[in-house]
Coordinates of C-alpha atoms and ligand atoms in Angstrom, one line a residue:
L267 CA -36.6 13.5 158.5
D268 CA -34.8 11.2 160.2
T269 CA -33.6 10.2 164.3
T270 CA -30.5 12.5 163.4
Q271 CA -32.7 15.4 163.4
H272 CA -31.4 17.8 165.2
P273 CA -32.6 18.7 168.5
H274 CA -32.9 22.2 167.7
F275 CA -34.8 21.7 164.9
V276 CA -38.5 22.5 166.4
T277 CA -37.0 26.3 166.9
A278 CA -36.9 26.1 163.0
S279 CA -40.0 24.9 163.0
H280 CA -41.4 27.7 164.5
L281 CA -39.4 30.0 163.8
L282 CA -40.2 28.8 159.9
K283 CA -43.7 30.0 161.0
T284 CA -43.4 32.8 163.5
V285 CA -40.2 35.2 161.5
Y286 CA -41.3 34.0 157.8
G287 CA -44.9 33.5 158.1
Y288 CA -44.7 30.0 156.0
D289 CA -45.9 26.1 157.2
S290 CA -43.9 24.1 155.8
F291 CA -40.1 23.0 154.8
R292 CA -40.1 23.2 151.3
G293 CA -38.0 20.4 149.1
Q294 CA -34.9 20.3 150.5
Q295 CA -34.5 22.8 153.6
A296 CA -35.7 21.1 156.0
D297 CA -32.3 17.9 155.3
I298 CA -29.9 20.9 154.4
I299 CA -31.0 22.6 157.9
N300 CA -30.6 20.1 160.2
D301 CA -27.6 19.3 158.2
V302 CA -26.1 22.3 159.2
L303 CA -27.1 22.4 162.5
N304 CA -25.6 19.9 163.4
G305 CA -22.7 21.5 162.5
Q306 CA -22.0 20.3 158.9
D307 CA -21.4 21.6 155.7
C308 CA -23.0 21.9 152.6
F309 CA -23.4 22.6 149.2
V310 CA -27.0 23.7 148.3
L311 CA -27.9 23.6 144.6
M312 CA -31.2 24.6 144.3
P313 CA -32.5 26.7 140.7
T314 CA -33.4 30.3 141.1
G315 CA -37.2 30.9 143.4
G316 CA -36.7 27.8 145.0
G317 CA -36.0 28.7 148.3
K318 CA -32.3 29.0 148.9
S319 CA -32.1 31.7 152.0
L320 CA -34.0 30.1 154.7
C321 CA -31.9 27.2 154.6
Y322 CA -29.0 29.3 155.7
Q323 CA -31.2 32.5 157.1
I324 CA -33.0 30.0 159.9
P325 CA -30.0 28.0 161.4
A326 CA -28.4 31.2 161.5
L327 CA -31.2 32.1 163.9
V328 CA -30.8 29.3 166.2
R329 CA -27.2 28.6 166.2
P330 CA -25.3 31.2 168.6
G331 CA -23.6 33.7 166.8
T332 CA -23.5 36.2 164.3
A333 CA -24.1 34.4 160.3
I334 CA -21.8 35.6 158.2
V335 CA -23.3 36.0 155.1
V336 CA -21.8 36.6 151.8
S337 CA -23.7 38.0 148.9
P338 CA -21.4 39.6 145.3
L339 CA -24.1 42.0 145.2
I340 CA -25.0 45.3 146.8
A341 CA -28.7 45.4 145.2
L342 CA -29.1 41.7 146.3
M343 CA -27.9 42.0 149.8
Q344 CA -29.9 45.8 150.5
D345 CA -33.2 43.7 150.3
Q346 CA -32.5 40.5 151.5
V347 CA -31.6 42.9 155.0
S348 CA -34.2 45.3 154.5
A349 CA -36.9 41.2 154.3
L350 CA -35.5 40.5 157.0
K351 CA -35.0 44.0 159.3
A352 CA -39.5 44.1 158.4
N353 CA -39.5 40.5 159.2
G354 CA -37.8 42.0 163.0
V355 CA -34.8 40.3 162.3
N356 CA -30.5 41.2 163.8
A357 CA -29.8 41.7 160.7
D358 CA -27.0 43.9 158.0
Y359 CA -24.7 44.9 155.8
Y360 CA -21.2 45.8 156.0
N361 CA -19.8 46.5 151.8
S362 CA -18.9 49.6 150.5
S363 CA -22.5 51.0 149.9
L364 CA -21.8 52.2 153.4
D365 CA -20.7 55.8 154.6
F366 CA -17.7 55.1 157.4
Q367 CA -19.6 56.4 160.5
A368 CA -22.8 53.9 159.5
A369 CA -19.5 51.5 158.4
E370 CA -18.5 52.0 162.1
Q371 CA -22.0 51.9 163.3
V372 CA -22.9 47.8 161.8
L373 CA -18.7 46.9 163.3
I374 CA -19.8 48.1 166.3
R375 CA -23.4 46.0 166.4
L376 CA -20.6 43.6 166.0
H377 CA -18.6 43.4 167.7
N378 CA -21.3 43.6 171.0
G379 CA -23.3 40.2 169.3
E380 CA -26.5 42.6 169.1
L381 CA -26.7 41.4 165.1
D382 CA -27.4 37.1 164.3
M383 CA -27.1 37.6 160.3
L384 CA -24.8 40.1 159.2
Y385 CA -24.3 39.7 155.1
V386 CA -20.9 40.9 153.8
S387 CA -19.2 41.6 150.3
P388 CA -16.5 39.1 150.0
E389 CA -13.4 42.3 148.9
R390 CA -14.6 43.4 152.9
L391 CA -14.6 40.2 154.1
L392 CA -11.4 39.1 153.2
N393 CA -10.2 42.7 154.6
Q394 CA -7.0 41.2 157.1
S395 CA -8.2 43.3 160.2
F396 CA -11.6 42.3 159.3
L397 CA -11.1 39.3 158.9
Q398 CA -9.1 39.1 162.3
Q399 CA -11.5 40.1 164.0
L400 CA -14.4 38.3 163.7
Q401 CA -12.4 35.0 164.6
T402 CA -12.4 36.5 167.9
L403 CA -15.7 36.3 167.8
P404 CA -18.4 33.6 167.9
I405 CA -19.5 33.4 164.1
S406 CA -22.3 30.9 163.9
L407 CA -22.1 29.8 160.1
F408 CA -20.3 31.0 156.9
A409 CA -23.1 31.2 153.8
I410 CA -21.3 31.4 150.7
D411 CA -24.0 32.5 148.1
E412 CA -23.4 32.3 144.5
A413 CA -20.8 30.4 144.8
H414 CA -20.3 29.4 141.8
C415 CA -19.1 33.0 141.7
I416 CA -15.2 31.4 143.1
S417 CA -15.8 29.2 139.7
Q418 CA -13.7 30.5 136.1
W419 CA -15.9 27.4 134.9
G420 CA -19.0 29.2 136.0
H421 CA -20.7 31.1 133.8
D422 CA -20.0 35.1 136.5
F423 CA -16.3 34.4 137.6
R424 CA -15.5 36.9 140.2
P425 CA -12.5 37.5 141.8
E426 CA -13.3 38.7 144.4
Y427 CA -14.5 35.4 145.5
H428 CA -11.8 33.1 144.0
Q429 CA -9.4 34.5 147.6
M430 CA -12.0 33.0 149.2
G431 CA -11.0 29.7 149.1
S432 CA -8.4 30.6 152.5
L433 CA -11.4 31.4 154.2
R434 CA -12.3 27.1 155.6
Q435 CA -8.4 27.2 157.4
W436 CA -9.7 30.3 159.4
F437 CA -12.7 29.0 161.6
A438 CA -12.1 25.3 161.6
Q439 CA -15.3 24.8 163.7
V440 CA -17.9 27.2 161.6
P441 CA -20.1 25.1 159.1
F442 CA -19.7 26.7 156.1
I443 CA -23.4 26.4 153.1
A444 CA -22.5 27.2 150.1
L445 CA -25.4 28.0 147.5
T446 CA -26.0 28.7 144.1
A447 CA -28.4 28.3 141.2
T448 CA -26.4 27.3 138.5
A449 CA -23.7 24.8 138.3
D450 CA -23.3 22.3 135.6
F451 CA -20.9 19.2 136.6
A452 CA -17.8 20.5 136.0
T453 CA -18.3 23.5 138.3
R454 CA -20.0 21.5 141.1
Q455 CA -16.7 19.9 141.6
D456 CA -14.4 23.4 141.2
I457 CA -17.0 25.1 144.2
L458 CA -16.5 21.8 146.4
D459 CA -12.2 21.9 145.8
K460 CA -11.9 25.6 145.7
L461 CA -14.0 26.2 149.1
H462 CA -12.2 23.8 150.9
L463 CA -15.7 22.6 152.3
N464 CA -15.2 20.1 154.7
E465 CA -16.5 16.8 153.9
P466 CA -20.2 18.3 152.6
K467 CA -23.2 17.5 152.3
V468 CA -24.3 17.9 149.0
H469 CA -28.3 18.7 148.7
I470 CA -29.3 19.0 144.3
S471 CA -33.0 19.6 144.0
S472 CA -34.4 18.4 141.0
F473 CA -34.1 21.4 137.6
D474 CA -37.9 19.7 136.5
R475 CA -40.5 22.4 135.6
P476 CA -42.7 19.8 135.1
N477 CA -45.1 21.8 133.6
I478 CA -43.2 23.4 130.8
Q479 CA -43.2 21.7 127.4
Y480 CA -39.4 22.1 125.4
T481 CA -40.4 22.4 121.5
V482 CA -37.6 23.0 118.6
L483 CA -37.8 23.8 115.7
E484 CA -35.7 24.3 112.4
K485 CA -35.1 28.4 111.7
N486 CA -36.6 29.2 108.7
Q487 CA -39.0 32.1 107.9
P488 CA -39.0 32.6 112.4
A489 CA -41.6 35.3 111.2
Q490 CA -43.8 33.4 109.9
Q491 CA -42.9 30.7 112.6
L492 CA -43.5 32.8 115.8
E493 CA -46.9 34.2 114.3
K494 CA -48.1 30.2 114.1
F495 CA -47.0 29.7 117.2
L496 CA -49.0 32.8 118.8
V497 CA -52.0 32.5 117.0
K498 CA -52.2 29.4 119.2
H499 CA -52.2 32.2 122.4
P500 CA -54.5 34.4 121.9
N501 CA -54.1 36.8 124.7
Q502 CA -51.6 35.1 126.7
S503 CA -48.6 36.2 128.8
G504 CA -45.5 35.7 126.6
V505 CA -41.9 36.7 126.3
I506 CA -40.1 36.5 122.9
Y507 CA -36.6 36.4 124.0
A508 CA -33.8 37.6 120.9
L509 CA -30.1 38.7 120.5
S510 CA -29.7 41.8 119.6
R511 CA -31.2 45.5 120.5
K512 CA -32.3 46.0 116.8
R513 CA -34.0 42.3 116.3
V514 CA -35.6 43.7 119.5
E515 CA -37.4 46.8 117.3
E516 CA -37.7 44.9 114.6
V517 CA -40.2 41.3 115.9
A518 CA -41.4 44.1 118.2
E519 CA -43.3 46.4 115.4
Q520 CA -43.9 43.5 113.1
L521 CA -45.9 41.9 115.8
K522 CA -48.0 45.4 116.9
A523 CA -48.9 45.6 112.8
K524 CA -50.0 42.5 113.5
G525 CA -51.9 43.4 116.7
F526 CA -50.3 41.6 118.9
K527 CA -50.3 43.4 122.1
A528 CA -46.7 43.3 122.6
K529 CA -43.7 46.1 123.7
A530 CA -40.0 46.0 123.4
Y531 CA -37.6 46.0 125.8
H532 CA -34.0 46.3 125.8
A533 CA -31.3 48.4 127.8
G534 CA -31.0 50.2 125.3
L535 CA -34.2 51.7 126.8
P536 CA -34.8 55.3 128.4
A537 CA -35.2 53.9 131.9
E538 CA -38.8 55.3 132.6
I539 CA -39.9 53.6 129.1
R540 CA -38.5 49.5 130.4
Q541 CA -40.9 50.8 133.6
I542 CA -43.8 51.3 131.6
V543 CA -42.6 48.2 129.6
H544 CA -42.9 45.6 132.8
Q545 CA -45.6 47.3 134.6
Q546 CA -48.2 46.4 131.7
F547 CA -46.7 43.7 131.8
I548 CA -47.7 42.4 135.3
R549 CA -50.8 44.0 134.9
D550 CA -51.5 41.7 131.7
E551 CA -52.9 45.2 130.1
I552 CA -50.0 43.9 127.9
D553 CA -50.3 41.0 126.0
I554 CA -46.6 39.9 124.8
V555 CA -42.7 41.6 126.3
V556 CA -39.8 41.1 123.2
A557 CA -37.1 41.6 125.0
T558 CA -33.3 40.7 125.3
V559 CA -31.6 39.1 128.2
A560 CA -31.7 42.4 129.9
F561 CA -36.1 41.4 130.5
G562 CA -36.2 39.1 133.6
M563 CA -34.4 39.5 136.9
G564 CA -36.3 40.1 138.8
I565 CA -40.2 39.6 136.8
D566 CA -42.2 37.4 139.8
K567 CA -45.1 37.0 137.2
P568 CA -47.0 34.2 137.2
N569 CA -48.8 33.5 134.4
V570 CA -46.1 33.4 132.1
R571 CA -47.0 30.2 129.1
F572 CA -44.7 30.9 127.2
V573 CA -41.3 31.9 126.7
V574 CA -39.6 32.1 122.8
H575 CA -36.2 31.9 122.2
Y576 CA -36.1 34.1 117.8
D577 CA -32.5 33.6 118.2
L578 CA -30.0 30.7 119.6
P579 CA -28.9 31.4 123.9
K580 CA -25.5 31.6 124.4
N581 CA -25.7 28.2 126.6
I582 CA -28.0 26.1 128.5
E583 CA -27.9 28.3 131.8
G584 CA -29.3 31.3 129.8
Y585 CA -31.9 29.0 127.5
Y586 CA -33.6 27.3 131.6
Q587 CA -33.0 30.7 133.2
E588 CA -35.3 32.1 130.5
T589 CA -37.6 29.6 130.4
G590 CA -38.3 28.6 133.3
R591 CA -39.7 32.1 133.4
A592 CA -43.0 30.3 132.5
G593 CA -45.2 29.0 134.6
R594 CA -44.5 29.3 138.4
D595 CA -48.6 29.0 137.9
G596 CA -47.7 25.3 137.8
L597 CA -50.0 25.4 135.1
P598 CA -49.3 24.4 131.4
S599 CA -47.2 26.3 129.3
E600 CA -44.1 26.3 126.3
A601 CA -40.6 27.2 125.3
L602 CA -40.1 26.9 122.0
L603 CA -36.5 28.0 120.3
L604 CA -36.0 28.8 116.8
F605 CA -32.7 27.1 116.2
G606 CA -30.4 27.9 113.0
M607 CA -27.5 27.4 111.3
Q608 CA -26.5 31.1 110.9
D609 CA -26.8 31.4 114.9
V610 CA -24.4 29.0 115.6
S611 CA -21.9 31.4 112.8
T612 CA -22.7 34.2 114.1
A613 CA -21.9 32.8 118.4
K614 CA -19.1 31.3 117.2
Y615 CA -17.3 34.3 115.4
F616 CA -18.3 35.7 118.8
I617 CA -16.3 33.4 120.3
E618 CA -13.3 33.4 118.4
Q619 CA -12.7 37.1 119.4
I620 CA -12.3 36.4 123.1
S621 CA -8.9 36.1 123.6
N622 CA -8.7 34.3 127.1
E623 CA -8.0 30.0 125.0
Q624 CA -9.2 29.0 128.4
Q625 CA -12.2 31.2 128.0
K626 CA -12.2 30.2 124.4
M627 CA -12.5 26.6 124.6
L628 CA -15.2 26.6 128.1
E629 CA -17.6 28.5 125.7
N630 CA -17.1 26.5 123.0
F631 CA -18.7 23.6 125.5
K632 CA -20.9 25.3 127.0
L633 CA -22.4 26.3 123.2
S634 CA -21.7 23.2 121.6
S635 CA -23.8 21.7 124.9
M636 CA -27.0 24.4 123.3
I637 CA -26.0 23.0 119.7
N638 CA -26.4 19.5 121.2
F639 CA -30.5 19.9 123.4
A640 CA -32.2 21.7 119.8
E641 CA -30.1 18.9 117.8
A642 CA -31.3 15.9 120.1
L643 CA -32.2 12.6 118.7
T644 CA -33.8 11.7 123.2
C645 CA -35.7 13.4 125.1
R646 CA -35.1 17.6 125.5
R647 CA -35.8 17.4 129.4
N648 CA -33.4 14.4 129.7
V649 CA -30.6 16.2 128.2
L650 CA -30.8 19.6 130.3
L651 CA -31.4 17.4 133.4
N652 CA -28.5 15.8 132.8
Y653 CA -26.6 19.6 132.3
F654 CA -27.1 20.2 135.9
G655 CA -26.5 16.9 136.9
E656 CA -29.5 14.9 137.2
P657 CA -29.2 12.0 135.0
S658 CA -32.4 10.2 133.9
H659 CA -33.5 8.0 131.2
K660 CA -36.4 8.2 131.5
A661 CA -38.6 10.1 128.5
C662 CA -40.9 13.4 129.9
G663 CA -43.4 12.8 127.6
N664 CA -43.8 16.9 127.1
C665 CA -41.8 17.5 124.9
D666 CA -41.3 17.2 120.9
V667 CA -38.9 14.5 121.3
C668 CA -41.5 13.2 123.1
L669 CA -44.8 13.8 122.2
N670 CA -42.9 13.0 118.4
P671 CA -40.4 10.2 119.0
P672 CA -37.7 8.8 116.6
Q673 CA -37.4 5.9 115.1
L674 CA -35.7 4.4 117.8
F675 CA -33.5 0.9 117.1
D676 CA -31.8 -1.4 119.7
G677 CA -28.7 0.6 120.6
K678 CA -27.7 -2.0 123.6
I679 CA -24.7 -3.2 121.8
A680 CA -23.9 -0.3 120.1
A681 CA -23.6 2.0 123.8
Q682 CA -21.5 -1.7 125.0
K683 CA -19.4 -0.6 121.5
V684 CA -18.7 2.6 123.0
L685 CA -17.7 2.3 126.5
S686 CA -16.1 -0.8 126.0
C687 CA -14.0 1.7 123.2
V688 CA -13.4 4.6 126.3
Y689 CA -12.4 2.3 128.6
R690 CA -9.5 0.5 126.8
L691 CA -8.5 4.1 125.9
N692 CA -8.4 4.7 130.0
Q693 CA -10.8 7.3 129.5
G694 CA -7.8 9.6 128.0
F695 CA -9.7 10.8 124.6
G696 CA -12.4 12.8 123.6
L697 CA -15.7 11.6 121.4
K698 CA -13.8 12.2 117.8
H699 CA -10.7 9.4 118.9
V700 CA -12.7 7.1 119.5
I701 CA -15.1 7.4 117.3
E702 CA -11.9 6.4 114.7
V703 CA -11.2 4.0 117.0
L704 CA -14.1 2.5 116.7
R705 CA -14.8 2.1 113.6
G706 CA -11.0 1.3 113.1
A707 CA -9.2 3.9 111.3
D708 CA -6.1 4.5 110.1
T709 CA -4.3 7.2 112.1
D710 CA -1.4 8.9 112.0
R711 CA -2.2 9.4 115.7
I712 CA -3.4 5.7 115.7
R713 CA -0.9 4.6 114.5
Q714 CA 1.0 6.2 116.9
L715 CA -0.2 6.2 120.1
N716 CA -1.0 1.7 118.8
H717 CA -3.9 1.6 119.7
Q718 CA -4.4 -0.6 115.4
T719 CA -4.1 -2.8 118.8
L720 CA -6.5 -2.5 121.4
S721 CA -9.1 -4.9 121.1
T722 CA -11.2 -2.6 121.0
Y723 CA -9.7 -1.2 117.1
G724 CA -12.8 -1.8 114.7
I725 CA -15.4 -3.3 116.0
G726 CA -17.7 -0.6 114.5
K727 CA -17.7 -0.2 111.6
E728 CA -21.4 -1.3 110.8
Y729 CA -22.3 3.0 111.5
S730 CA -20.4 5.7 109.7
A731 CA -18.7 8.3 111.6
H732 CA -21.8 10.4 111.7
E733 CA -24.1 7.9 113.4
W734 CA -21.5 6.6 116.2
Q735 CA -21.3 10.2 117.0
S736 CA -25.4 10.7 117.1
I737 CA -24.5 7.9 119.2
V738 CA -22.2 9.1 121.5
R739 CA -24.0 12.5 122.0
Q740 CA -26.6 9.8 123.0
L741 CA -25.4 8.8 125.6
I742 CA -24.1 11.6 126.6
H743 CA -27.3 12.9 127.3
L744 CA -28.6 9.8 128.9
G745 CA -26.1 9.7 131.9
F746 CA -24.2 7.2 130.4
L747 CA -20.9 8.9 129.5
Q748 CA -19.7 13.1 130.9
Q749 CA -17.6 15.1 128.1
D750 CA -14.8 15.6 130.7
I751 CA -15.3 20.1 130.4
Q752 CA -12.0 20.2 132.3
D753 CA -9.6 17.4 130.9
Y754 CA -9.9 18.5 127.2
Q755 CA -13.6 17.0 126.5
K756 CA -12.7 13.8 127.1
L757 CA -15.2 11.5 127.8
K758 CA -15.3 9.5 130.7
F759 CA -17.7 7.2 132.2
T760 CA -20.3 8.2 134.8
A761 CA -21.8 5.9 138.0
L762 CA -24.6 4.7 135.2
S763 CA -21.7 3.1 132.8
G764 CA -20.5 0.4 135.0
D765 CA -24.5 -1.0 134.5
L766 CA -24.8 -0.6 131.2
L767 CA -21.5 -2.2 130.4
K768 CA -22.7 -5.4 132.0
G769 CA -25.7 -5.2 130.2
K770 CA -28.4 -4.3 133.2
I771 CA -29.5 -1.9 131.2
E772 CA -32.3 -2.1 128.1
L773 CA -31.7 1.2 125.7
Q774 CA -34.0 2.6 122.7
L775 CA -31.9 5.0 120.7
A776 CA -32.3 7.3 117.7
F777 CA -31.1 6.9 114.1
A778 CA -29.0 9.2 113.3
K779 CA -30.5 12.1 111.4
K780 CA -29.1 13.0 108.4
E781 CA -25.8 15.2 108.1
L782 CA -26.9 18.2 108.2
K783 CA -24.1 21.5 108.3
T784 CA -24.4 22.1 112.3
S785 CA -22.6 19.0 112.5
S786 CA -19.0 20.3 111.3
L787 CA -20.0 23.3 114.0
S788 CA -20.7 21.4 117.5
S789 CA -18.9 18.5 116.9
N790 CA -15.2 20.1 118.7
S791 CA -13.7 17.5 120.8
Ligands
LIG96 P1 -33.3 31.5 146.4 O1 -33.2 32.4 146.6 O2 -33.7 30.4 146.1 O3 -34.5 32.0 144.3 P2 -35.1 32.8 148.0 O4 -35.5 32.1 149.4 O5 -35.8 34.0 147.3 O6 -35.2 32.0 147.1 O7 -37.2 32.1 148.1 C1 -37.9 32.0 147.2 C2 -39.4 33.2 147.6 O8 -40.0 30.9 148.0 C3 -39.3 33.9 148.7 O9 -40.9 34.6 148.8 C4 -39.8 32.8 149.8 O10 -39.7 33.8 150.7 C5 -40.5 32.1 149.8 N1 -39.7 30.4 150.3 C6 -39.0 30.0 150.6 N2 -39.0 29.1 151.3 C7 -40.8 29.6 151.5 C8 -41.5 28.0 151.7 N3 -40.8 27.3 153.3 N4 -42.9 27.6 152.2 C9 -43.4 28.7 151.2 N5 -42.3 29.8 150.8 C10 -41.8 29.7 150.4
LIG97 ZN1 -39.2 14.6 126.8

């Protein structure tokens, strides 16, 4: 911290030790806490387990008044409040799980100024009479947990969060801190807009998990591919994710038959069985859990050495969260994805059934990002981090692409052609049109728009449309271009585009892979 350190920051460090028993802040915690103490609005993007709670709990203890913490899940509220109470903090919650009397008691404590923190569900908070009461009380801060719930672009939109956009104006003097673990670029912008945060300080923690090695295999004989992988991990803990309960059961049976200590876990099993499997896994009595995504919430097992995706996850958020269960202890771990065409078709089929057009578009975008990850010719970690708004073009050395690189070529000129073309098109068109202009295609659309007169028309005849597609995807993965999900996936510049256009950056690109059947499926712009 520099000279802008808040005078009460010393108190914050002291509380860290006395209330929580920790010696030092982690990652960006100290900076965030300092900003909130200074009365500034903050947006915090931090992976699960990163330590978001302290970022608002400590300022809540330092600043006078009661902190209002908005949280969507009653169970989580209860956990947080019991943990705080156990540490001697005056905290409580106010939600629909309380009966009339208990709710009254909480309100009395609130009015008497006895609470440092009050966890509230959005429904209760937005109740007019409650809001009016709050305005008469000293409020230290508002913390909006799971802030992505406010965005329709996020994966967990909650209508009751939608109303929270008006909160900011009601409490002009109170700092707001919005926190989430999952937000791609579009969701992030949307959260900032919707909450009307006031010149927020944006704190984005790294999503990198350097000890996890990412590998994608083309799925052809999944049972054999899985077995071959598992024999390289004898007696190690791991999770295998499959999409359906039926598949989970099948794979678990196959593994047991082969002598692996494996069990199935999915929401269709009785609660007692699930509990037993969970415990056996935690206690290392079994090595492998074959599971649907139902398995994972609340698993805090440090020595998970591998996570396998037997089927394609629906989106990168899910993939990241699931693979993130490996290697919590920081030791080398592996994430293997079996990627097959059949899975892509299945996923497409389910998306087609969605009736809400906007939702359908969003799911399609998320699926194509997932497919692009699986088909990536650039470092997979870059693809992941770029997706979470952390662009990097330095290869990681710990993924299958880095360890077994495709043949590379000097891609600077090609990249500049793409960027110039995007520029000439005023960042108003998608991948397909940009490539048609580059290749000088003679289509009705181009003639209607008079794009054959652009200076970049036909400057890219040296590559096929398929090769250009591969180049543009790589530029997206490397953070030199982005597809604007809120604007028909039009190609837009990023903060890095300018330097590449001006020739300040050298760029190696990979030759396109042989044209696979997937290409037509995964490019829908
Ligand atoms: P998140 O909400 O980001 O998922 P939590 O706030 O629940 O993360 O924190 C995850 C874990 O890390 C908790 O067990 C928490 O007590 C612990 N933790 C948080 N900050 C620190 C710190 N500065 N030092 C040590 N442990 C910490
Ligand atoms: Zn890599």
